[in-house]
Coordinates of C-alpha atoms in Angstrom, one line a residue:
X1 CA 11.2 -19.2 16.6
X2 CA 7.9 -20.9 16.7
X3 CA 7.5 -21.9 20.2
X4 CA 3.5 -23.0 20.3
X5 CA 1.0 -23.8 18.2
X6 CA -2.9 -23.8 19.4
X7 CA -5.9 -24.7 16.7
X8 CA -9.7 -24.8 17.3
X9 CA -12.4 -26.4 15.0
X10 CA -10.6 -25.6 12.3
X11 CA -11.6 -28.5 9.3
X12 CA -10.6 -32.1 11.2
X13 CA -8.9 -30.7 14.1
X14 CA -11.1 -30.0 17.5
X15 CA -8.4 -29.0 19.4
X16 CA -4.8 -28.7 18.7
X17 CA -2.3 -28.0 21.9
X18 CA 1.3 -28.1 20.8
X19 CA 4.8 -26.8 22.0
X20 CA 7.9 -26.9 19.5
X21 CA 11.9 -26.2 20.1
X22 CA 14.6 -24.9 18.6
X23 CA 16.5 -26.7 16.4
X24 CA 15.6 -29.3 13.6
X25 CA 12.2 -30.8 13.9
X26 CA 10.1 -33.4 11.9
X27 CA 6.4 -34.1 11.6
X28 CA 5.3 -37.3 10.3
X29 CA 2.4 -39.1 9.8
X30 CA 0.4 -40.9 6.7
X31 CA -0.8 -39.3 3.8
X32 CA -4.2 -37.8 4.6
X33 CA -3.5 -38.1 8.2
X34 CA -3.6 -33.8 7.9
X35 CA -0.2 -32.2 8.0
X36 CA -1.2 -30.0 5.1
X37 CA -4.7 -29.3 7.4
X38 CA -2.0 -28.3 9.8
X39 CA 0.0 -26.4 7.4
X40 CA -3.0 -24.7 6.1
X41 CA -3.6 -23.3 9.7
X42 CA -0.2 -21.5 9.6
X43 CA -0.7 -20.1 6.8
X44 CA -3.6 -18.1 7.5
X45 CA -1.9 -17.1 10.5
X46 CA 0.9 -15.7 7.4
X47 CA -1.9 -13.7 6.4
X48 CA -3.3 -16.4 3.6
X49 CA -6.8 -16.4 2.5
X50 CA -9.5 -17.3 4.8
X51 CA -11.9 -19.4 3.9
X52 CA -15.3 -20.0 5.9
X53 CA -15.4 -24.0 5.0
X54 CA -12.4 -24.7 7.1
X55 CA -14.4 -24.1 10.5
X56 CA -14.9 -27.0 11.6
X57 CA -19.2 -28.6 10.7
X58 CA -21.0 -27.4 13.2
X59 CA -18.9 -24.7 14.7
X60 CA -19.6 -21.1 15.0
X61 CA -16.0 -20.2 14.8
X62 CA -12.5 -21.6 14.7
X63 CA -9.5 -20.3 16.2
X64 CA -5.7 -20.3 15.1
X65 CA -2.8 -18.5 17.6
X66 CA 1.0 -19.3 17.6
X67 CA 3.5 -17.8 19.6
X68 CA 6.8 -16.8 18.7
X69 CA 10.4 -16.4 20.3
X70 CA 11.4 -12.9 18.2
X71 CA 13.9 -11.6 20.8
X72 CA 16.8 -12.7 18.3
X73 CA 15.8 -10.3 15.4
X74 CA 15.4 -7.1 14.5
X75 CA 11.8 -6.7 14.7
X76 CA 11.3 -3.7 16.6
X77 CA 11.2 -0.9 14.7
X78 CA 8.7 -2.6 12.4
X79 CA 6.7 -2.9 15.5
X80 CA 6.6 0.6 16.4
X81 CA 5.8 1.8 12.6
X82 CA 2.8 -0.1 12.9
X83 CA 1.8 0.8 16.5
X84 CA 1.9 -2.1 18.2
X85 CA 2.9 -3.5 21.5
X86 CA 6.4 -6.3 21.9
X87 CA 7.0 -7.4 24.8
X88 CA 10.5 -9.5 25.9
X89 CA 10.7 -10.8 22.4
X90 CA 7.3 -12.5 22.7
X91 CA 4.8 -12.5 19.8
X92 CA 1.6 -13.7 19.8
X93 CA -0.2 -14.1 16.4
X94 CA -4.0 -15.0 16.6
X95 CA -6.2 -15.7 13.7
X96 CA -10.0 -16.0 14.6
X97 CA -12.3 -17.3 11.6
X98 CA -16.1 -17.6 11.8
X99 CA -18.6 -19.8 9.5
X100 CA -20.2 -16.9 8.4
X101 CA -17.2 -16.1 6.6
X102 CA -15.8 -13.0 9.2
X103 CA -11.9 -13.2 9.6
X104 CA -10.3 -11.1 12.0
X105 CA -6.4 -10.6 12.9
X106 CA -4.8 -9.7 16.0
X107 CA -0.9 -9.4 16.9
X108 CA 0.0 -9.3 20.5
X109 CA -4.2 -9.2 21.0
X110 CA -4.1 -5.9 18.9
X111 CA -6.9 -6.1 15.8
X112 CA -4.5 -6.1 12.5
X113 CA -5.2 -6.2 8.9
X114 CA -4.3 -9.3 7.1
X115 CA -1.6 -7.2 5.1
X116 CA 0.0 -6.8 8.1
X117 CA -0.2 -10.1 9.1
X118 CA 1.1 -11.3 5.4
X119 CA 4.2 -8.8 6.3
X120 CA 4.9 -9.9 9.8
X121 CA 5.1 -13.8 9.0
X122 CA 7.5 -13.4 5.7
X123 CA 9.9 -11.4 8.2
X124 CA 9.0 -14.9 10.6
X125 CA 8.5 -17.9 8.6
X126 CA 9.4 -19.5 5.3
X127 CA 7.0 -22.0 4.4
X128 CA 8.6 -24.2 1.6
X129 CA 6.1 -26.2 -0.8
X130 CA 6.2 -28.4 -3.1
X131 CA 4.5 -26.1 -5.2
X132 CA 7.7 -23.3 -4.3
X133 CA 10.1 -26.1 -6.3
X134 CA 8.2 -24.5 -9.3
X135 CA 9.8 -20.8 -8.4
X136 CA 13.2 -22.0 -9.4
X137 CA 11.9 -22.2 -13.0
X138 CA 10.9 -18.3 -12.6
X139 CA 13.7 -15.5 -13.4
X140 CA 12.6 -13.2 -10.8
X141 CA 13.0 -15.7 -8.4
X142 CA 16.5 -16.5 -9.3
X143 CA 17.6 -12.7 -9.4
X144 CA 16.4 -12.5 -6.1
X145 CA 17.8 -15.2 -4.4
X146 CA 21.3 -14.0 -6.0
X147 CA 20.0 -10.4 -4.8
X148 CA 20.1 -12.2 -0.6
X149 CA 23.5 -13.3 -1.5
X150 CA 24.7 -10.3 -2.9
X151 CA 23.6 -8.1 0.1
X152 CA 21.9 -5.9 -2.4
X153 CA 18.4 -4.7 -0.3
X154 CA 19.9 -0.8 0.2
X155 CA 21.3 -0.8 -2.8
X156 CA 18.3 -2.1 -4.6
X157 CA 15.9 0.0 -2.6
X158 CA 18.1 3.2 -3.5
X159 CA 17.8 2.0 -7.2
X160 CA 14.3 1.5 -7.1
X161 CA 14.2 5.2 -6.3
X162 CA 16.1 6.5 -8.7
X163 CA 14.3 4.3 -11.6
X164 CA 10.7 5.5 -10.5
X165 CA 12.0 8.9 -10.9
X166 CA 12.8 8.3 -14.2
X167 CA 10.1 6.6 -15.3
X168 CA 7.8 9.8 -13.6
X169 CA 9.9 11.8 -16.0
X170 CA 9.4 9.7 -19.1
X171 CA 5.6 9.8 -17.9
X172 CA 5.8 13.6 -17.6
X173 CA 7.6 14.2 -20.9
X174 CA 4.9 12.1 -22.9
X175 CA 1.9 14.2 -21.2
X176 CA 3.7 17.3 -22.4
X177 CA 4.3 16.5 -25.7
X178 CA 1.0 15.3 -26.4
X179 CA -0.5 18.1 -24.6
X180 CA 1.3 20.3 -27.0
X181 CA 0.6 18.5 -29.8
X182 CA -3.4 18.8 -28.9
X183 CA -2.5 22.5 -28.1
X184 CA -1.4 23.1 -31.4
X185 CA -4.2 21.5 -33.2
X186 CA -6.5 24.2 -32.1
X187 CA -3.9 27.0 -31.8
X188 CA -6.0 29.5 -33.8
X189 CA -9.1 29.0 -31.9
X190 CA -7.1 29.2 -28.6
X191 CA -5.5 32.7 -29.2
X192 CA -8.9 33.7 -30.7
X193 CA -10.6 32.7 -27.5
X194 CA -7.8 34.1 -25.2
X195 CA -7.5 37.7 -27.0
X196 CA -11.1 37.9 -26.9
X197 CA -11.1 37.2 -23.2
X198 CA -7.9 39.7 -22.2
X199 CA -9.9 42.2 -24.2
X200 CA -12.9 42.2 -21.7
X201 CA -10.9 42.9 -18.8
X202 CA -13.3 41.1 -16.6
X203 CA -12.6 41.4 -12.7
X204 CA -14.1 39.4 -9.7
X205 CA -17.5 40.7 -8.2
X206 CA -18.3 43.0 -11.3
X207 CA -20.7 41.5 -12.6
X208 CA -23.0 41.4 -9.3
X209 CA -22.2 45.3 -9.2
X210 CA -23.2 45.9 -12.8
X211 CA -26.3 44.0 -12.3
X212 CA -27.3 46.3 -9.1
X213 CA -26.2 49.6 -10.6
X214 CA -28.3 48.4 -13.8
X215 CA -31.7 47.8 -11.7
X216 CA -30.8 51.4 -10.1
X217 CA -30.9 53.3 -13.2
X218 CA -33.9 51.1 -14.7
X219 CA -35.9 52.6 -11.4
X220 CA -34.6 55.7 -11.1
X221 CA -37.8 58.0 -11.2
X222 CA -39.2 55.4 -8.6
X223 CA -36.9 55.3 -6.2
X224 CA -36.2 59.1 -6.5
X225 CA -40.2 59.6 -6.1
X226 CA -39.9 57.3 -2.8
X227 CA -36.8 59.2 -1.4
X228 CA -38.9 62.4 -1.6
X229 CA -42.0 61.0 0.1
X230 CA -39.7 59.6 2.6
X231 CA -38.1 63.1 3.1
X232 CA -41.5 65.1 3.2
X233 CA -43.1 62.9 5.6
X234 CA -40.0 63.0 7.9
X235 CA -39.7 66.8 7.4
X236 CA -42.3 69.0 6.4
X237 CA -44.6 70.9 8.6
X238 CA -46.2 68.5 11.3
X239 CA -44.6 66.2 9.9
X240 CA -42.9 63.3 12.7
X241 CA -40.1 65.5 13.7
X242 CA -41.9 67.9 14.3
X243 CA -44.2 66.1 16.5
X244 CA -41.6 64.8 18.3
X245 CA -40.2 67.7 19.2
X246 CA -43.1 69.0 20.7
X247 CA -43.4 65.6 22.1
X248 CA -40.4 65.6 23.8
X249 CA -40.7 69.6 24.9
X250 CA -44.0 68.8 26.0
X251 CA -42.2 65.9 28.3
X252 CA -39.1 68.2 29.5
X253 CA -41.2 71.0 30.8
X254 CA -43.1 68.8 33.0
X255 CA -40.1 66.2 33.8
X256 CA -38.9 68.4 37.2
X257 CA -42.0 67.5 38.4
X258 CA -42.2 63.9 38.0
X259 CA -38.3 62.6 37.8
X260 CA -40.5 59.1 35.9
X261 CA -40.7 60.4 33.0
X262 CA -36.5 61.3 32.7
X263 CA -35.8 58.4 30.9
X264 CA -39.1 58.6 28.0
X265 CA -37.0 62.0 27.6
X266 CA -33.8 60.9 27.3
X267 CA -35.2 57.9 25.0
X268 CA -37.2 61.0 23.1
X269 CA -34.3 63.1 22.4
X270 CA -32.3 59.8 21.1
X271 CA -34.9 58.7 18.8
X272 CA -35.6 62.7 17.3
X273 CA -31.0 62.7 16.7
X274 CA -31.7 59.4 15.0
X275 CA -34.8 60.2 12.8
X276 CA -33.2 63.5 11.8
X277 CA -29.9 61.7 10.9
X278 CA -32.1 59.5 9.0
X279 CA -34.1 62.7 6.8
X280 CA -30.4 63.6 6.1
X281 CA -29.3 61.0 4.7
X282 CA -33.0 59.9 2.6
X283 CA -32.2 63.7 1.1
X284 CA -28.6 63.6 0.5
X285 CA -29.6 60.1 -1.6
X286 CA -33.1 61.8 -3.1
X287 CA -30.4 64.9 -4.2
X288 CA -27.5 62.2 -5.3
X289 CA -30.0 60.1 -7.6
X290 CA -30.4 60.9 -11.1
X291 CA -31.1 59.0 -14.4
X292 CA -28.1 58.8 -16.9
X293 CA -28.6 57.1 -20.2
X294 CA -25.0 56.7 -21.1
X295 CA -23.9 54.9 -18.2
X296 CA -27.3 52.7 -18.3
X297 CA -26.4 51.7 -22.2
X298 CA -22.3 51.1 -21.0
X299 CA -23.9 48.9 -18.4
X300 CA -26.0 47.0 -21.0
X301 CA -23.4 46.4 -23.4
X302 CA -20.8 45.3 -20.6
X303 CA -23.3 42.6 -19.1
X304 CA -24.2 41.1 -22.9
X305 CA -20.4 40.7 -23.3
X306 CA -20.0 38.9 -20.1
X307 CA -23.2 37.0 -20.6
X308 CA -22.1 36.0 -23.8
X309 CA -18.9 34.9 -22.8
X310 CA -20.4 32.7 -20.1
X311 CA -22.8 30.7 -22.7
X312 CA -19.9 30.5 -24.8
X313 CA -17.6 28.9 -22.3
X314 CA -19.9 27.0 -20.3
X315 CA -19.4 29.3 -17.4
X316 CA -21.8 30.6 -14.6
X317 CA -20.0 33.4 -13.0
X318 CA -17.0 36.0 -14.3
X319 CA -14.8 34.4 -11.6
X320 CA -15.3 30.6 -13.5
X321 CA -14.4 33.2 -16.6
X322 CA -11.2 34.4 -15.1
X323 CA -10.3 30.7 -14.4
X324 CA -11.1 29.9 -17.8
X325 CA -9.0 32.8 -19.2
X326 CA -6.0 31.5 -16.6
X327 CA -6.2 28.1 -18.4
X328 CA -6.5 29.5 -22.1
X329 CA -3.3 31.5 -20.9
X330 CA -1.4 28.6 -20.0
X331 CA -2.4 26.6 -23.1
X332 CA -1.0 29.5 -25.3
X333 CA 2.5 29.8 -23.0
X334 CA 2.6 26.2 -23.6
X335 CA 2.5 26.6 -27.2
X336 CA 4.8 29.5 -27.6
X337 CA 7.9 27.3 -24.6
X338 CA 6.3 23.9 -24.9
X339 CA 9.5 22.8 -26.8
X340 CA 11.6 24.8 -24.3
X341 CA 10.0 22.5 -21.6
X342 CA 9.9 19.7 -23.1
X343 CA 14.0 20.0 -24.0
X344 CA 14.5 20.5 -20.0
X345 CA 12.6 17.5 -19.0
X346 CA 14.5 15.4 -21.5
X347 CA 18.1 17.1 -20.0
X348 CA 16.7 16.8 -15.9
X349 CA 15.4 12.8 -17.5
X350 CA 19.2 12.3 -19.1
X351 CA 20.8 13.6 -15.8
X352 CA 18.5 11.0 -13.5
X353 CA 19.2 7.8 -16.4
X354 CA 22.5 8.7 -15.9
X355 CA 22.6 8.0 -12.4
X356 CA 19.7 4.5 -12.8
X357 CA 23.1 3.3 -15.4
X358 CA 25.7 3.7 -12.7
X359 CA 23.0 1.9 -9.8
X360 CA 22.3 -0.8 -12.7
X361 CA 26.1 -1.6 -13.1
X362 CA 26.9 -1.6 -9.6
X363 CA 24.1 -3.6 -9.1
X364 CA 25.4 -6.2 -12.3
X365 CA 28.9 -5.9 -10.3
X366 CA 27.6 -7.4 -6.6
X367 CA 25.5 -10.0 -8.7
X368 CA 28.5 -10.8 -10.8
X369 CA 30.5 -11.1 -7.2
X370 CA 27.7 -12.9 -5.6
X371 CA 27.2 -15.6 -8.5
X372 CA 30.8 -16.3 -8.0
X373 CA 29.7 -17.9 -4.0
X374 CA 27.0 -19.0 -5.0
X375 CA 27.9 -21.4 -8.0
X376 CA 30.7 -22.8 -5.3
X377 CA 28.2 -23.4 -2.9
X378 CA 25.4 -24.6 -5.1
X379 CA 27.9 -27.2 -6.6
X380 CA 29.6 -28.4 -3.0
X381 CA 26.3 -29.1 -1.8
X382 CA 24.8 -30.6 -5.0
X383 CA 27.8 -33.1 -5.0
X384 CA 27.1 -33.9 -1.4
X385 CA 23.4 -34.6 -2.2
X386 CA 24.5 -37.5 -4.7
X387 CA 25.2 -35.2 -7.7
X388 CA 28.6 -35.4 -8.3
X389 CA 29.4 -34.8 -12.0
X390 CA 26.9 -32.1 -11.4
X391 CA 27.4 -28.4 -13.3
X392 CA 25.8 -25.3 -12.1
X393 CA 26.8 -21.6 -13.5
X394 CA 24.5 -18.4 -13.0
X395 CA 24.4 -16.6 -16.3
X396 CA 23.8 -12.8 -16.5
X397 CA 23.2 -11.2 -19.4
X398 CA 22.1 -7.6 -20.3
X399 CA 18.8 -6.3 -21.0
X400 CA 16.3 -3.5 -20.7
X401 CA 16.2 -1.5 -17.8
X402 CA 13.2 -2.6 -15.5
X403 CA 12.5 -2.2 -11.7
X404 CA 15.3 -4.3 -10.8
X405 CA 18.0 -3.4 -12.6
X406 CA 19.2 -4.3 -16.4
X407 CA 20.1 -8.4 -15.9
X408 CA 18.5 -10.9 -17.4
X409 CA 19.3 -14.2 -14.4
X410 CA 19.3 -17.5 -15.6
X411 CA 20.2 -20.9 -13.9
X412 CA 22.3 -23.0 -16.0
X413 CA 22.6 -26.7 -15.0
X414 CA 23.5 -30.0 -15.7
X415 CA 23.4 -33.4 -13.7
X416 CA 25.6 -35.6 -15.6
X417 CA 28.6 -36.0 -17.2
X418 CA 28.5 -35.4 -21.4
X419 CA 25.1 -32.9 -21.3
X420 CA 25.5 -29.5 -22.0
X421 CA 24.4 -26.9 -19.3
X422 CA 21.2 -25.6 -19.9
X423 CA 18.3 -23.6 -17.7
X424 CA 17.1 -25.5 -15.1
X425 CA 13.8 -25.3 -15.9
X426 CA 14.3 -27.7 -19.0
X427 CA 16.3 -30.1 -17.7
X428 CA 16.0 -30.6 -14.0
X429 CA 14.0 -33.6 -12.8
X430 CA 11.7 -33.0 -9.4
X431 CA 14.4 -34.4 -7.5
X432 CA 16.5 -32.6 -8.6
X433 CA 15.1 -29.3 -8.3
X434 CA 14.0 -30.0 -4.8
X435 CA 17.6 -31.0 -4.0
X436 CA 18.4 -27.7 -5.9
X437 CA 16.1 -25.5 -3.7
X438 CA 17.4 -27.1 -0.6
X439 CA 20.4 -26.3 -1.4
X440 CA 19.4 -22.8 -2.0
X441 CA 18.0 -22.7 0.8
X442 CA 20.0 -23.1 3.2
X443 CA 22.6 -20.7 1.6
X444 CA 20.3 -18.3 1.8
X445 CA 19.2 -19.2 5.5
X446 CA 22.8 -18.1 6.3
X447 CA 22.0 -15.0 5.2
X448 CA 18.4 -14.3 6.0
X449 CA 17.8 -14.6 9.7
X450 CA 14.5 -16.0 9.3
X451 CA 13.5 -17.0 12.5
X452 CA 11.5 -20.4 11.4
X453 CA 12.2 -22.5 8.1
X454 CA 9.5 -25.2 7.5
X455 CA 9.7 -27.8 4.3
X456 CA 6.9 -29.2 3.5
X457 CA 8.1 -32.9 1.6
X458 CA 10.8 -31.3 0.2
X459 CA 12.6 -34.8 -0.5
X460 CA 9.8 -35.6 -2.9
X461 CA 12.1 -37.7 -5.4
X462 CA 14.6 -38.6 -3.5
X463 CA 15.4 -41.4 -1.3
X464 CA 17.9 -43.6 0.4
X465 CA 21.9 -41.7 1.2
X466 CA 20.4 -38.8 -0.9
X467 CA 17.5 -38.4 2.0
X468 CA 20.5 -38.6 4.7
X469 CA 22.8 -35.8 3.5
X470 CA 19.3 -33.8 2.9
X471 CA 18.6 -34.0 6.7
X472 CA 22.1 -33.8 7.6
X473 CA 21.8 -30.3 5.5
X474 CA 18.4 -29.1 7.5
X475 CA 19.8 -30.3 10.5
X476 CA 23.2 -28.5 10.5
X477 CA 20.4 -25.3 9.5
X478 CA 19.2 -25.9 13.2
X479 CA 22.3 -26.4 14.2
X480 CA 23.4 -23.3 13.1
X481 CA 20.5 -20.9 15.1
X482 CA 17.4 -21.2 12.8
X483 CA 14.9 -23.3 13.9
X484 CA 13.7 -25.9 11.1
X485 CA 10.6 -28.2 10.9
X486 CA 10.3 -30.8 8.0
X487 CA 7.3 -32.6 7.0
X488 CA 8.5 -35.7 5.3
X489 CA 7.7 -39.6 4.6
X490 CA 11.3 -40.3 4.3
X491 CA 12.3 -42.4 7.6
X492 CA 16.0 -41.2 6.9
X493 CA 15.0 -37.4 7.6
X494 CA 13.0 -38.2 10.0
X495 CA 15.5 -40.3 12.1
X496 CA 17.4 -37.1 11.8
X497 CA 15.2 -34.7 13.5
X498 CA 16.2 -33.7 16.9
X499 CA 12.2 -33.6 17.5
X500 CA 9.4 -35.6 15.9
X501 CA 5.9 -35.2 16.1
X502 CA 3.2 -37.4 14.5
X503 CA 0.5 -36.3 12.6
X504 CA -2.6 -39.0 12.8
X505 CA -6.4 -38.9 12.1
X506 CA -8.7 -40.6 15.2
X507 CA -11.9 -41.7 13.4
X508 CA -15.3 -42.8 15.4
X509 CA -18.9 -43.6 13.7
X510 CA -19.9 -40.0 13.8
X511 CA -16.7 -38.1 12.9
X512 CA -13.6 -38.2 12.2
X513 CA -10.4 -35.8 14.0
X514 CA -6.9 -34.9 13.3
X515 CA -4.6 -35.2 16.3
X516 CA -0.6 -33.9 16.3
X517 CA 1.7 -35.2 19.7
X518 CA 5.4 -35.2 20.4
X519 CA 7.4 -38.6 20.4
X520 CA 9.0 -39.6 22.8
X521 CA 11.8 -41.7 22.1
X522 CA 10.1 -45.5 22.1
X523 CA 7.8 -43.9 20.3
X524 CA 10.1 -42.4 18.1
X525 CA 11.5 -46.3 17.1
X526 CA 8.0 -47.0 16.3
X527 CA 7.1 -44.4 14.0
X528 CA 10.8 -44.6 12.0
X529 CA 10.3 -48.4 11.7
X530 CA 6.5 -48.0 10.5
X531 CA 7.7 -45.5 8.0
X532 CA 10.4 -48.3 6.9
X533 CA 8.1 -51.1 6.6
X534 CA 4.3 -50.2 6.5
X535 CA 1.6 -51.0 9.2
X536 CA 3.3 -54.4 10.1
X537 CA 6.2 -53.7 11.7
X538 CA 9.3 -56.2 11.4
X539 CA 12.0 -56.9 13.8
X540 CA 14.5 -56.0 11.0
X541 CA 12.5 -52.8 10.6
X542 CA 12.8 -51.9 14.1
X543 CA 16.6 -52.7 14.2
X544 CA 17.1 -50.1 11.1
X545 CA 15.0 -47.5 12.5
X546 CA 17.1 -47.9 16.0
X547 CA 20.4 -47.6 13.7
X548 CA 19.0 -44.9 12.2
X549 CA 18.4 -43.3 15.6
X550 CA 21.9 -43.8 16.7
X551 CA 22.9 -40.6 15.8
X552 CA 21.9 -38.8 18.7

């Protein structure tokens, strides 16, 4: 429930201050005074578009923020999926907009996105417009509204399911085939390719190793002319071992005498152990070196095969090569059990459409159930609007498969006696329709716990008894736990209203400002008798609107 409404500099309003109760409520006011300025605010608290020319000239910013009275709905766990704090039922929804064109969201003073926001305020509010009449002409709309009757939002959520599976597995079928049929048109070339591959045998790293070995065996007589310097230098007579092993004799003998030099000795004797493990091993490599012409020419021929597989794939190393041969694998397996795969995709897709037929039937056999209510309904209240030769039947008929099941929905209606039924759309007047989507309406608000309903002139075309038994409907909707505002120019809904506010524009040489205030109940007289008779107000007027009045 909407419980307060607060509005800053946004387009004629300065400063907008208002409580609201349960129940049914009205807003009036003259056209232009600015209930759709008002309107407008809530909606960009319901996550609507912002626009920077709605901040008030000469602003910097404008501010929207309503609270809300959730603690009779299941709101919770939506709370907690999208981290954020509820407190006692209380929600506070704040929309901040500056004339730079900025826009930021908050819900209980937590920064939102406006998705979020959009999401919150359809589980809160149902704004009905004028411009919502024109839904009733759209098919979806009228599946879904016998969708709310029908209870159908697990059942449609587990269909849902089930058709996206099969529509990934119609997806998945058509990749393969044409795949394979691709595959096929170069089979020769790929088997060529992939034999030609398999017979290289390439493995990871060899090519790096090949390319060492190869500059080994190119320098041979070099390196195995440096090994041997190495080794004669390190070895022959007065050579460096040799003068360190005087060295460090020289050292020893003398190192009783002066304990200093102990550690040069020690540091002596670890360096010779080293150098001399070092000669063994520059000889062991001079010894182990040798030139072999054979392996050099295998080496040659095994790099230009692998070099010329990478120019002819594309491919800078042999492990890109190995990838490439993976893939050329996979294209010929595909050839040689693409049809096999194919076949079980098309049996695991036949098993799954079996199951979206059985969902689609059930789903025809709540609708079928649910249109049975709902034609009832639709006709009992359409005959208490001033309708009563009225006919109304919901027509289903079978078609393709789609997201929502295999019915095709269509309204069939007729307001007078002698006319054949046909869909709404081409023979409803406004009136009509709008009595229509009251009607809807409140059905559905008996299912839907929507927390606030607000019309917005939804007795456009109507008038007189038919305006009374539309606010007797909205009022037994408040009556009955929702909370419901109308915004009307009918005095007969507005008498009805348990609460009225007026909606009026306060104009000045230099500006002009929308205002909205609660009426009391002399002011409430007023207002009704205004509405009855224009800006001079007649004693007979004022007598009506006090009948009208009379009912509280």
């Amino acid at each position: 429930m909407l419980k307060h409404l607060y509005i800053s500099n946004y387009a004629l309003i300065d400063k907008l201050d208002v409580d609201f109760n349960a129940g049914f409520s009205v807003i009036t006011g003259e056209t232009g005074a600015g209930k759709s300025i008002i309107l407008g605010a809530i909606g960009l608290l319901l996550g609507q578009r912002a626009d920077s020319k709605s901040v008030k000239t000469g602003c910097q910013k404008c501010t929207i923020e309503a609270q809300f009275d959730i603690s009779r709905y299941n709101l919770s766990s939506w709370f907690e999926d999208n981290d954020l704090d509820i407190e006692d039922g209380e929600c506070t929804i704040r929309r901040e907009l500056t004339s730079t064109g900025k826009s930021r969201g908050f819900i209980n003073d937590t920064p939102v996105s406006v998705q979020q926001m959009k999401r919150l305020g359809e589980m809160m509010v149902d704004v009905h417009s004028q411009h919502q009449n024109l839904l009733l002409r759209q098919e979806d709309f009228q599946l879904t509204i016998v969708d709310i009757i029908a209870k159908n939002d697990d059942l449609l959520k587990e269909y849902e399911k089930v058709f996206t599976e099969y529509n990934i597995l119609t997806k998945e079928i058509e990749c393969l085939r044409l795949s394979l049929a691709e595959s096929r048109e170069k089979e020769d070339l790929l088997r060529f390719q992939l034999n030609e591959m398999d017979a290289a045998k390439l493995t990871d790293g060899e090519q790096e190793e090949l390319e060492q070995e190869q500059d080994v065996s190119t320098h041979t007589e070099e390196i195995k002319s440096a090994l041997y310097n190495a080794e004669h230098l390190l070895c022959d007579e007065g050579a460096t071992l040799d003068s360190l092993k005087q060295a460090t004799n020289a050292l020893s003998n003398v190192s009783p005498l002066y304990s200093k030099i102990e550690p040069l000795v020690e540091r002596l004797d670890s360096t010779l152990i080293e150098l001399k493990d070092i000669a063994d091993e520059v000889s062991r490599e001079a010894d182990n070196i040798d030139f072999n012409a054979e392996r050099l020419e295998y080496i040659h021929e095994r790099l230009d095969l692998i070099y010329t597989l990478q120019r002819k794939h594309h491919k800078s190393t042999v492990a890109e090569l190995i990838e490439e041969y993976e893939r050329l694998a996979e294209a010929v397996s595909n050839i040689d059990n693409g049809d096999e795969a194919i076949k079980e995709k098309e049996e695991q897709r036949e098993k799954v459409l079996d199951s979206v037929n059985k969902l689609a039937q059930k789903l025809t056999d709540t609708r079928r159930k649910a249109t049975v209510i709902i034609e009832k309904e639709i006709k009992h209240r359409l005959e208490a609007l001033g309708m009563p030769d009225v006919e109304f039947n919901i027509e289903i008929k079978k078609g393709e498969l789609s997201v929502k099941g295999q019915d095709n929905i269509s309204y069939m209606f007729s307001a007078n006696k002698g006319m054949a039924m046909r869909p709404v759309a081409q023979v409803a007047s406004g009136g009509e329709i709008a009595r229509l989507m009251l009607a809807l309406k409140a059905l559905v608000s008996a299912t839907v716990k929507l927390p606030t309903i607000i019309f917005d002139e939804i007795d456009t075309g109507v008038s007189g008894k038919i305006a009374e038994k539309m606010a007797e409907i909205m009022n037994d909707m408040g009556n009955a736990g929702r909370q419901v505002i109308s915004i009307t120019h009918l005095p007969q809904i507005a008498a009805r209203g348990s609460y009225q506010y007026k909606v009026e524009k306060n104009s000045t040489q230099e500006l002009t400002t929308t205002i909205m205030r609660q009426l009391n109940d002399e002011e409430r007289v007023g207002e009704i008798a205004q509405m009855l008779s224009g800006s001079d107000i007649t004693d007979a007027a004022l007598k009506n609107a006090k009948e009208l009045l009379k009912w509280k």
